[in-house]
Short mmCIF file of C-alpha atoms and ligand atoms in Angstrom, two decimals:
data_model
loop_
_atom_site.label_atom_id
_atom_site.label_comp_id
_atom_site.label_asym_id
_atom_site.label_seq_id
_atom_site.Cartn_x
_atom_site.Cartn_y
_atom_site.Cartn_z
CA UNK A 27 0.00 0.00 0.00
CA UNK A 28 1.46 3.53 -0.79
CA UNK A 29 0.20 4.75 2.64
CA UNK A 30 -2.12 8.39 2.38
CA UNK A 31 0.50 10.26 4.41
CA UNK A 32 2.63 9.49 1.32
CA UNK A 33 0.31 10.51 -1.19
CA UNK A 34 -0.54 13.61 0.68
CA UNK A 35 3.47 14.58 0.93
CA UNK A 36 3.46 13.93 -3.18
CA UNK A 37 0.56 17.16 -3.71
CA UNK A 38 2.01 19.46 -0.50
CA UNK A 39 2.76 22.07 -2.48
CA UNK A 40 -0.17 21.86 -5.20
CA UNK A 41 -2.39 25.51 -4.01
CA UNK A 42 -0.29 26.24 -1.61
CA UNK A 43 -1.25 30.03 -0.76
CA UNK A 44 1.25 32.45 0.26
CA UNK A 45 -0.84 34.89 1.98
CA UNK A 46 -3.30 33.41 3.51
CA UNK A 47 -1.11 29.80 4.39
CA UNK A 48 -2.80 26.55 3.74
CA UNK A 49 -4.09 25.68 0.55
CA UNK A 50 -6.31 27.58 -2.11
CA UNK A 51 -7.64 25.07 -4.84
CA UNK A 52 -10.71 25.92 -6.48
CA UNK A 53 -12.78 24.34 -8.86
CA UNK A 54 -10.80 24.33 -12.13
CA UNK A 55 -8.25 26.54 -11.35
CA UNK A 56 -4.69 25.50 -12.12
CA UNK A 57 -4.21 23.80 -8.63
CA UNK A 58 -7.20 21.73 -8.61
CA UNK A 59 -6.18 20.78 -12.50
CA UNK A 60 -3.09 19.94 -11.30
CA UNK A 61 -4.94 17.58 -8.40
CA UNK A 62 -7.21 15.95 -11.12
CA UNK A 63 -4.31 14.49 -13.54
CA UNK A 64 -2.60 13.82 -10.43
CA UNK A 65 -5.19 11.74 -9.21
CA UNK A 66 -5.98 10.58 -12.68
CA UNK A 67 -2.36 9.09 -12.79
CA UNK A 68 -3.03 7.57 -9.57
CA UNK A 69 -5.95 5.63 -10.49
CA UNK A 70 -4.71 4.65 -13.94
CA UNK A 71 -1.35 3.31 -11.83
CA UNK A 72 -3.71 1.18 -10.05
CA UNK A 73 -5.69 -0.35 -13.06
CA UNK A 74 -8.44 1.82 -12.21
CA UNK A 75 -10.66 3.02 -15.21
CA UNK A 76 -11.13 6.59 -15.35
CA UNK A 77 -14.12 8.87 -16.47
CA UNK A 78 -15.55 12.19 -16.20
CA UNK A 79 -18.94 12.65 -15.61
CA UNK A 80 -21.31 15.52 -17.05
CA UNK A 81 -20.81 17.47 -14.00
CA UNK A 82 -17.02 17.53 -13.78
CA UNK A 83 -16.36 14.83 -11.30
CA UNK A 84 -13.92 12.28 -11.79
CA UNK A 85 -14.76 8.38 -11.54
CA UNK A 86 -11.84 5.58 -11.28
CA UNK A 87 -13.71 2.25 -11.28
CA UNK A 88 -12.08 -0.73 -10.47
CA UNK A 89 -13.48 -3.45 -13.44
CA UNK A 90 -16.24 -1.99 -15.28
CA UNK A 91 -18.94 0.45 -14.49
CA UNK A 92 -21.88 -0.70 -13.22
CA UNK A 93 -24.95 -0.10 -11.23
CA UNK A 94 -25.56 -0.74 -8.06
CA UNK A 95 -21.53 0.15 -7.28
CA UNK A 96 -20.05 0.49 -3.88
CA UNK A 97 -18.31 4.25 -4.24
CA UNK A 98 -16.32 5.94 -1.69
CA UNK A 99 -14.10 9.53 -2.55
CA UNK A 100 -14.02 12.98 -1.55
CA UNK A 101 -13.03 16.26 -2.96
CA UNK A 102 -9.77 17.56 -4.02
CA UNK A 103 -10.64 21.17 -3.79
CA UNK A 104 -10.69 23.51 -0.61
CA UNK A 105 -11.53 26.75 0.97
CA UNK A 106 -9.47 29.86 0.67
CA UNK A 107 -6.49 29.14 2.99
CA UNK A 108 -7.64 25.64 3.93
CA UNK A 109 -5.84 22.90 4.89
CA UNK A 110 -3.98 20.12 3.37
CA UNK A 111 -5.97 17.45 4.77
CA UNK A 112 -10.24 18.27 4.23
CA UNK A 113 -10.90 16.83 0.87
CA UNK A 114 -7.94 15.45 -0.19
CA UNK A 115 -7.87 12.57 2.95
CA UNK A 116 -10.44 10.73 1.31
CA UNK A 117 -9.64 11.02 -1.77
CA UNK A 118 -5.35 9.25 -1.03
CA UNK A 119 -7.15 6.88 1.15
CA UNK A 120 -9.44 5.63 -1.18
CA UNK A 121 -6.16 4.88 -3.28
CA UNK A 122 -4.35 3.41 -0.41
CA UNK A 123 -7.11 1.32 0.25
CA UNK A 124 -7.39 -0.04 -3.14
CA UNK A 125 -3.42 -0.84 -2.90
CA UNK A 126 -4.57 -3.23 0.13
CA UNK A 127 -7.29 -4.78 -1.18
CA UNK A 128 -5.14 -5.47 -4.70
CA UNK A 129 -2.36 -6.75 -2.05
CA UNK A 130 -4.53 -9.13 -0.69
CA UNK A 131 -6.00 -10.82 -3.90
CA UNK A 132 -9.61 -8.86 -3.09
CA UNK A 133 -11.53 -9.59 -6.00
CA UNK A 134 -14.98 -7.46 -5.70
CA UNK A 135 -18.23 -8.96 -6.40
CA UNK A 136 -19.67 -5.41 -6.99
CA UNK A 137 -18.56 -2.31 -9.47
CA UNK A 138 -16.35 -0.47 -7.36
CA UNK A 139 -15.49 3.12 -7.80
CA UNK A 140 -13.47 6.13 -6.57
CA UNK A 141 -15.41 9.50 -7.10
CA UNK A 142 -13.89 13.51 -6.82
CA UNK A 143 -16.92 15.55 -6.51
CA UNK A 144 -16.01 19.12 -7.99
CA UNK A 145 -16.39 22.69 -6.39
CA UNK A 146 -17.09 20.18 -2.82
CA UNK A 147 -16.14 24.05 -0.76
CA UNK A 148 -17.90 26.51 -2.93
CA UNK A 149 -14.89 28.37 -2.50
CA UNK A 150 -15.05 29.86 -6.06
CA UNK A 151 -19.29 29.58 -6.92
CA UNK A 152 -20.29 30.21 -3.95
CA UNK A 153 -22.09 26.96 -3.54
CA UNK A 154 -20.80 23.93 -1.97
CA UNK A 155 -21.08 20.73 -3.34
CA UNK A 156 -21.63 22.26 -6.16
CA UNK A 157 -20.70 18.58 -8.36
CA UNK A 158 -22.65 16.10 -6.02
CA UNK A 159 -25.54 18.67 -5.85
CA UNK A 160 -25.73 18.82 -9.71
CA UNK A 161 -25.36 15.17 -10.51
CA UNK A 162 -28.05 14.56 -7.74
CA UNK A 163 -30.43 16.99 -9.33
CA UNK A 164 -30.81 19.44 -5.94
CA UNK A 165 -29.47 22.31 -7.83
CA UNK A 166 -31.29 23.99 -10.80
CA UNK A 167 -28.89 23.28 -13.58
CA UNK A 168 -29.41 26.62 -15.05
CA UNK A 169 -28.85 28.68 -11.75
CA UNK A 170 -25.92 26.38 -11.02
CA UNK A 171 -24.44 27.36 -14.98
CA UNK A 172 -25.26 31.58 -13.91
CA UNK A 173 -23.13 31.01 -10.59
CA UNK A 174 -20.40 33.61 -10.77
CA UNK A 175 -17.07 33.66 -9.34
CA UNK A 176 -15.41 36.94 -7.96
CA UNK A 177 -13.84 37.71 -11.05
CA UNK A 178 -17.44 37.91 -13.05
CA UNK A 179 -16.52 34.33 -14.50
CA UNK A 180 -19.91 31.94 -14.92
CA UNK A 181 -19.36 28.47 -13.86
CA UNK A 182 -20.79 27.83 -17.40
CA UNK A 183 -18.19 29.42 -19.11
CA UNK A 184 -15.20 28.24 -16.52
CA UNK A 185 -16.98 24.40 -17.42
CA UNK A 186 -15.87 25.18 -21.67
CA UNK A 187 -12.80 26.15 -20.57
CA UNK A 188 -11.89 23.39 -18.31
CA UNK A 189 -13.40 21.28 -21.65
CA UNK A 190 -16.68 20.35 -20.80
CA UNK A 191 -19.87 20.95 -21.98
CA UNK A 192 -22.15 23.54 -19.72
CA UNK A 193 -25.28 22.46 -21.42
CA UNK A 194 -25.34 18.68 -20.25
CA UNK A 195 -24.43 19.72 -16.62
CA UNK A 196 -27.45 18.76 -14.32
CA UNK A 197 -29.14 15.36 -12.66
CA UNK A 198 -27.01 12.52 -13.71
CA UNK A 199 -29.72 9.68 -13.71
CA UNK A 200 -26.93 7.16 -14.84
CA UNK A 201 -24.34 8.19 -12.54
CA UNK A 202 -26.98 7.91 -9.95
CA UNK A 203 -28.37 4.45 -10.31
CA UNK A 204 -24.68 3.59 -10.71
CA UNK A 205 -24.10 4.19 -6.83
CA UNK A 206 -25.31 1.45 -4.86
CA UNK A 207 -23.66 3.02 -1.25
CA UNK A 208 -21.28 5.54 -1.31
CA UNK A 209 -18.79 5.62 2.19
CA UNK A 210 -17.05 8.91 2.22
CA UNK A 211 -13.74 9.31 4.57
CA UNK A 212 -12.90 12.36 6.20
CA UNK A 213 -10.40 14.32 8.45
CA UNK A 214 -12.27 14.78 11.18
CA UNK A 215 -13.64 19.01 11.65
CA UNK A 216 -12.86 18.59 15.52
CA UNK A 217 -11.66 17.13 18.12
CA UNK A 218 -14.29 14.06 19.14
CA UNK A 219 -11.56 11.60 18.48
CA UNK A 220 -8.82 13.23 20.38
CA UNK A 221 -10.79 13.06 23.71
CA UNK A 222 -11.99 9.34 22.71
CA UNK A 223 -8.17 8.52 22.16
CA UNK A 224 -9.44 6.75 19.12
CA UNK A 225 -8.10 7.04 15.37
CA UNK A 226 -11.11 5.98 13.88
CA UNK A 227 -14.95 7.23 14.08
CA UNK A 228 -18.16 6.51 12.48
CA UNK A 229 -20.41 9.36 11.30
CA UNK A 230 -24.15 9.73 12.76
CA UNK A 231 -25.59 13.41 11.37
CA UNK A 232 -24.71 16.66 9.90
CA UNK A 233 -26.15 19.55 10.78
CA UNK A 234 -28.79 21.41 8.85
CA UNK A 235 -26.66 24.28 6.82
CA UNK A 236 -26.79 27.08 4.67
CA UNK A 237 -25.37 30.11 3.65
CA UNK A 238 -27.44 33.82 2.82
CA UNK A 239 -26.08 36.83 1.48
CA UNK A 240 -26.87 40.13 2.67
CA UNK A 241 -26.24 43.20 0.92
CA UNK A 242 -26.53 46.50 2.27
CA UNK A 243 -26.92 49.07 -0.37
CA UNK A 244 -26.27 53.07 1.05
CA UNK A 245 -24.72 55.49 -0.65
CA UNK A 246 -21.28 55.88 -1.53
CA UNK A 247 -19.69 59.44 -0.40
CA UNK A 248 -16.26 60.57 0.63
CA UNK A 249 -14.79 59.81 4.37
CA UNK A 250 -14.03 62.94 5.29
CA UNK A 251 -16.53 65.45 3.52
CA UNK A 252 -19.74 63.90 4.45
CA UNK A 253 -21.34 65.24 7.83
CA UNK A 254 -22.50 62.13 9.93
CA UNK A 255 -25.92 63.36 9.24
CA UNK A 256 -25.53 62.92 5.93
CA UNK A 257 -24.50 59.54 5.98
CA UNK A 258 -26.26 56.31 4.37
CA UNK A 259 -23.07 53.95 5.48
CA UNK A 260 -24.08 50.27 5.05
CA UNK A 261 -21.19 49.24 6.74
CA UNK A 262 -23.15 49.91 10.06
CA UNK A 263 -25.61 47.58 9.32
CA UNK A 264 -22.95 44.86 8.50
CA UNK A 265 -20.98 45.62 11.51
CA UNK A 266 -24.36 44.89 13.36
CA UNK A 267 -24.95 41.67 11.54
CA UNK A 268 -21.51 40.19 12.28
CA UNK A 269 -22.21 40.38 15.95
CA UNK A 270 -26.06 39.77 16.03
CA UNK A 271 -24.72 36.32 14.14
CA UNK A 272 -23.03 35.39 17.28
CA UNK A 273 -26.35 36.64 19.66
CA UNK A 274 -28.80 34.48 17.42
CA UNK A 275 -26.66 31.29 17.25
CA UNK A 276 -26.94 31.69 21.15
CA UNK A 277 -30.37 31.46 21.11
CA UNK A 278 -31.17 28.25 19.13
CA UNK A 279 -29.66 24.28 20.38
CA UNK A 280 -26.31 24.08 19.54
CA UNK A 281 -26.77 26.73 17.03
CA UNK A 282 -23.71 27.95 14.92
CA UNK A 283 -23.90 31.63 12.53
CA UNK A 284 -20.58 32.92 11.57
CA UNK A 285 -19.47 35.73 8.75
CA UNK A 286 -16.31 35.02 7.50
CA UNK A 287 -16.60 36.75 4.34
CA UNK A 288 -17.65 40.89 4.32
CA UNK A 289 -17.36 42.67 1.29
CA UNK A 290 -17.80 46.45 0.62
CA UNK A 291 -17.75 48.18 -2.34
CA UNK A 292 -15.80 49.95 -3.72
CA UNK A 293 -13.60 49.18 -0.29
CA UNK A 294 -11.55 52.36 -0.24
CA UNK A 295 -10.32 53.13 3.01
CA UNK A 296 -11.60 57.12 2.44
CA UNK A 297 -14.68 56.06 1.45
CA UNK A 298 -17.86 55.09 2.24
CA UNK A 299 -19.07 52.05 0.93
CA UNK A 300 -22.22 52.26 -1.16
CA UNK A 301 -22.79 48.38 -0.66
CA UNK A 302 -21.88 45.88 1.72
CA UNK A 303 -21.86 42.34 0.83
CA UNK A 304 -22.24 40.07 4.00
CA UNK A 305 -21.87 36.17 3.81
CA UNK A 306 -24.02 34.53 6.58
CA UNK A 307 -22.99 30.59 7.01
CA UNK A 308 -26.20 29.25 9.58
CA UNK A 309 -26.58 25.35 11.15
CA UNK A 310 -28.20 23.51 13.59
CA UNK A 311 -29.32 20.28 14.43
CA UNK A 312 -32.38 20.75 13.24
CA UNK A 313 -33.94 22.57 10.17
CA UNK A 314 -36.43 24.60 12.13
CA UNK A 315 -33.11 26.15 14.36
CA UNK A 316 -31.63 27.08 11.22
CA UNK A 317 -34.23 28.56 9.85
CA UNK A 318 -35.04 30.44 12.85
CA UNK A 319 -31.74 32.09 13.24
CA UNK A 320 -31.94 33.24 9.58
CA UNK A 321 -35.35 35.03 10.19
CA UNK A 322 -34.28 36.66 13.54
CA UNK A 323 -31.15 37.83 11.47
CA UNK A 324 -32.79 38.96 8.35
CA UNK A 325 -35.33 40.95 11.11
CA UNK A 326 -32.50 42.45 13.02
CA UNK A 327 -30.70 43.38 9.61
CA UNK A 328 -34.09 45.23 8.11
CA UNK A 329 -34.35 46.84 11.36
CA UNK A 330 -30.39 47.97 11.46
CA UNK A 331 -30.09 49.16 7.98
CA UNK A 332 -33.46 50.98 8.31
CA UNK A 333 -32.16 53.19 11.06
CA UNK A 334 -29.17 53.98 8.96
CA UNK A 335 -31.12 54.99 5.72
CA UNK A 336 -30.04 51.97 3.86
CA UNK A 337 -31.88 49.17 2.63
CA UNK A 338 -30.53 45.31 2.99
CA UNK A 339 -31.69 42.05 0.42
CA UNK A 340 -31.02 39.05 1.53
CA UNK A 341 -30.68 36.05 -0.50
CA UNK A 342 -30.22 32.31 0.39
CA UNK A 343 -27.25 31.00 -1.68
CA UNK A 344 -26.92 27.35 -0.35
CA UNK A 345 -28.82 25.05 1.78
CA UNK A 346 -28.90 21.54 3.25
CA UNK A 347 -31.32 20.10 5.24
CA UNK A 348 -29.86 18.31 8.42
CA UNK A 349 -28.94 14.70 7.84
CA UNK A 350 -28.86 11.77 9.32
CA UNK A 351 -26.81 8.73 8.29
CA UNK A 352 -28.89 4.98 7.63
CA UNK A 353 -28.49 3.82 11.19
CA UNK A 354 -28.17 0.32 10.03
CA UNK A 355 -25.31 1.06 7.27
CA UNK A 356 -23.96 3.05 10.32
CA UNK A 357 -24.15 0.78 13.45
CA UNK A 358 -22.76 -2.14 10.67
CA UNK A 359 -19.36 -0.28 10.13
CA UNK A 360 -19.17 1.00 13.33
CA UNK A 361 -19.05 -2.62 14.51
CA UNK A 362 -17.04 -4.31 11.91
CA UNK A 363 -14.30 -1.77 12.97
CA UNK A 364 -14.28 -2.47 16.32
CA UNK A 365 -16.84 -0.53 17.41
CA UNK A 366 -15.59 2.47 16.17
CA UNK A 367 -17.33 5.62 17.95
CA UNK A 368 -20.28 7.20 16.13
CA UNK A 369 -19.91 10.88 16.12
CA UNK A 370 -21.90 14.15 14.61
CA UNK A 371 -20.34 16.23 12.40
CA UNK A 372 -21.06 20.31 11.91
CA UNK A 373 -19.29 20.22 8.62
CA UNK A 374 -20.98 19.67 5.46
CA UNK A 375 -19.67 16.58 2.55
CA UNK A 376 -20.81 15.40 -0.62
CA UNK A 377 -21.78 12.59 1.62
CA UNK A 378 -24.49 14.60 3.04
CA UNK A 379 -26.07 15.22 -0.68
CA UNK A 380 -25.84 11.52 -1.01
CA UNK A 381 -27.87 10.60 1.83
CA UNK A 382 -30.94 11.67 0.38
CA UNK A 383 -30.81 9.55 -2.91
CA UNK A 384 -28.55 6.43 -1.87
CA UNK A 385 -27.32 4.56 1.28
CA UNK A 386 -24.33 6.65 2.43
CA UNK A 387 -21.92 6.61 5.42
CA UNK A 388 -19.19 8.64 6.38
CA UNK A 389 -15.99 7.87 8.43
CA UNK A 390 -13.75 10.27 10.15
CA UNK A 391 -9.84 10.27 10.69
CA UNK A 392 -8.54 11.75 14.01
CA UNK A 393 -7.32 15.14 13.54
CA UNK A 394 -5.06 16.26 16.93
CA UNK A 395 -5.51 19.92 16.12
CA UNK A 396 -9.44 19.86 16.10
CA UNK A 397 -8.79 22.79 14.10
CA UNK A 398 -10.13 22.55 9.87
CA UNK A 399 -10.45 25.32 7.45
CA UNK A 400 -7.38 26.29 8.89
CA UNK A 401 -3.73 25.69 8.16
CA UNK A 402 -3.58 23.85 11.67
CA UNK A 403 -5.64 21.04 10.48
CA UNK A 404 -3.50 18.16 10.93
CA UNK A 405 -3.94 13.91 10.82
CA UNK A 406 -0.67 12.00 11.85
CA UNK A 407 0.44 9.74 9.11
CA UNK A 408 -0.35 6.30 11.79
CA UNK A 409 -4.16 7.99 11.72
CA UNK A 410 -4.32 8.17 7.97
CA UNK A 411 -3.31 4.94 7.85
CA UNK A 412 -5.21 3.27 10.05
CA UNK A 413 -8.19 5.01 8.44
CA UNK A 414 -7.38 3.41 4.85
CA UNK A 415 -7.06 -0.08 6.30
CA UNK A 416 -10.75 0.66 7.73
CA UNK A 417 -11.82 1.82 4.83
CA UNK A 418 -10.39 -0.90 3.09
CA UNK A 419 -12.35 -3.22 5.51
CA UNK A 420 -16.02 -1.03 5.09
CA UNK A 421 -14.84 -1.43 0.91
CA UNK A 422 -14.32 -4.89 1.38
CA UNK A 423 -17.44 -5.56 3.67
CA UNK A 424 -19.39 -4.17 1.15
CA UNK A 425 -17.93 -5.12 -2.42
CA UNK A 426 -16.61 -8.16 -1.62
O1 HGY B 501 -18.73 24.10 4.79
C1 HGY B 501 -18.62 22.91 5.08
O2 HGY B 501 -19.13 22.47 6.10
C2 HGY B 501 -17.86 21.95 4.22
O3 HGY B 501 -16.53 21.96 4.64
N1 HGY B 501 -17.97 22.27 2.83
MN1 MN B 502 -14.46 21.75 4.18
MN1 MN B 503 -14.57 18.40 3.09
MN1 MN B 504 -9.88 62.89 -2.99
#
């Protein structure tokens, strides 16, 4: 087996971003390009057969394709200044755990596939899971083709350059009846497994998710010339948003609302903005706490922008409705790998479009940091590999 710690150390320095540290790789950009033929090199090494679908994700299938298939994968791309290990975990220890199961004469009974979903982060659409979503049909193929990136670009138009065709983008009914379960493995987004002292976990749910954009329109006007009376300054509004985010998440169960991304225009430092652009990301265990931070939020931001002249529209860019894994699939893996511990995850996956249409399951390697979306996020190399040999058990299990 060429262990994942390995194949991570082969694409360290794919993305790597300067500024922010971490990683940058966005959907068809030249690092995540670089990732694909990588990977594509990597399956073809391993006799894998290699395809890309309509919607820009990449299949290796061990034999032929085939319905009813047992798929596990990932995503190769990341946030702005991510790290090395979200995404790209499953994807090296799907590979690793195909090197075991060729290593010990595995033979499976089932078509067996590795997937990369594309655009997993939304870190250049704006969506996430923007692939998964598309090939399950749970995104309107014509709003996901509009999508623009910061620079203006459509994801219609960065689909013909990458090579692909924009107009057969949308539900993949093939690709669909082709997965029979998919198992995704992941770096686990905190630090359940540390306090466990395990290496290994199980997933059980994912919270209910989305993301809004608010934008505060005002009117532009110079720093220093305009009297405060005179003002229309949407950045007041904002300001109030980013910390009524952190009041409203308080006042749902285990509710989370964070801005990371705030974006005023024209963002001169002597003037004032005439728009603000806020990103709101909102979850909970339960739709109906999601939804109710978002309307005591979009409330509060009416009521703030109001007072300062402006006017605020807010528009819901993403969202996924909370999810929980089939309890059999999951208490089955959980004991074939020693009863692995079964443990929520905040964090979003392509697993977590899945669920709805096919049996899916999701295991998690221990990350001692706790820390993701960060350049801290960290798996030890003995983790990552003990997580391919269980996935090479759940693969086996399943396939064989
Ligand atoms: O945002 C998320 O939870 C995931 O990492 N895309
Ligand atoms: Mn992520
Ligand atoms: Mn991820
Ligand atoms: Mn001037």
């Amino acid at each position: 087996m060429v262990a994942p710690g390995a194949l991570l150390a082969a694409i360290d320095g794919v993305g790597a971003d300067r500024r922010r540290g971490g990683y940058s790789r966005h959907v068809f950009d030249d690092a995540e390009r670089q990732l694909r033929e990588w990977f594509v090199e990597q399956a073809e090494a391993r006799d894998l057969r290699v395809t890309t679908d309509r919607n820009a994700n990449v299949w290796a299938w061990w034999g032929e394709p085939g319905d009813d298939a047992v798929v596990t994968g990932s995503h190769l791309d990341s946030v702005p200044g991510g790290g090395a290990f979200d995404g790209p975990l499953g994807v090296v220890s799907a590979l690793s755990a195909v090197d075991v199961l060729r290593e010990r004469g595995f033979r499976p009974r089932r078509p067996l596939a590795v997937v990369v979903f594309a655009e997993e982060e939304g870190g250049r659409f704006g969506v996430p899971c923007l692939g998964s979503r598309l090939l399950a049909g749970t995104i309107d193929a014509d709003r996901a083709r509009a999508l623009r990136d910061p620079d203006g670009v459509t994801f219609a138009e960065a689909m013909r350059s990458f090579g692909a065709d924009p107009s057969r983008a949308g539900r993949d009914e093939e690709a669909l009846r082709r997965i029979g379960q998919f198992v995704e493995l992941h770096v686990e987004q905190g630090r359940g497994l540390v306090d466990l002292d395990r290496p290994v976990a199980v997933a059980s749910s994912i919270l209910a998710h989305g993301r809004w954009r608010f934008r505060f329109r005002g009117q532009g006007n110079h720093a220093g010339a305009t009297l405060l009376a005179d003002r229309r300054d949407p950045m007041l509004p904002a300001a109030q948003l980013v910390v009524a985010a952190r009041r409203a998440a308080g006042s749902v169960a285990d509710g989370r609302a964070t801005v990371g991304r705030l974006v005023p225009t024209p963002g001169g430092t002597n003037v004032i903005a005439s728009t603000v652009d806020v990103w709101l990301d909102a979850r909970s265990p339960q739709d109906a706490g999601t939804r109710a931070m978002v309307e005591e939020l979009t409330a509060a931001a009416r009521e703030c922008a109001g007072a300062e002249g402006c006017q605020v529209e807010v528009t819901e860019e993403s969202y996924g409705d909370a999810v929980r894994f089939d309890p059999a699939l999951r208490d089955r893996l959980s004991g074939l790998l020693g009863d692995a511990p079964v443990l929520a995850t905040g964090a979003g996956h392509d697993a977590g479009v899945l669920a709805a249409a096919v049996p899916t399951a999701m295991l998690f390697v221990r990350n001692p940091t706790g820390i993701s979306h960060a350049p801290e996020e960290h798996a030890e190399d003995d983790d990552c590999t003990a997580g391919a040999h269980a996935l090479a058990r759940v693969l086996d299990h399943l396939a064989g």
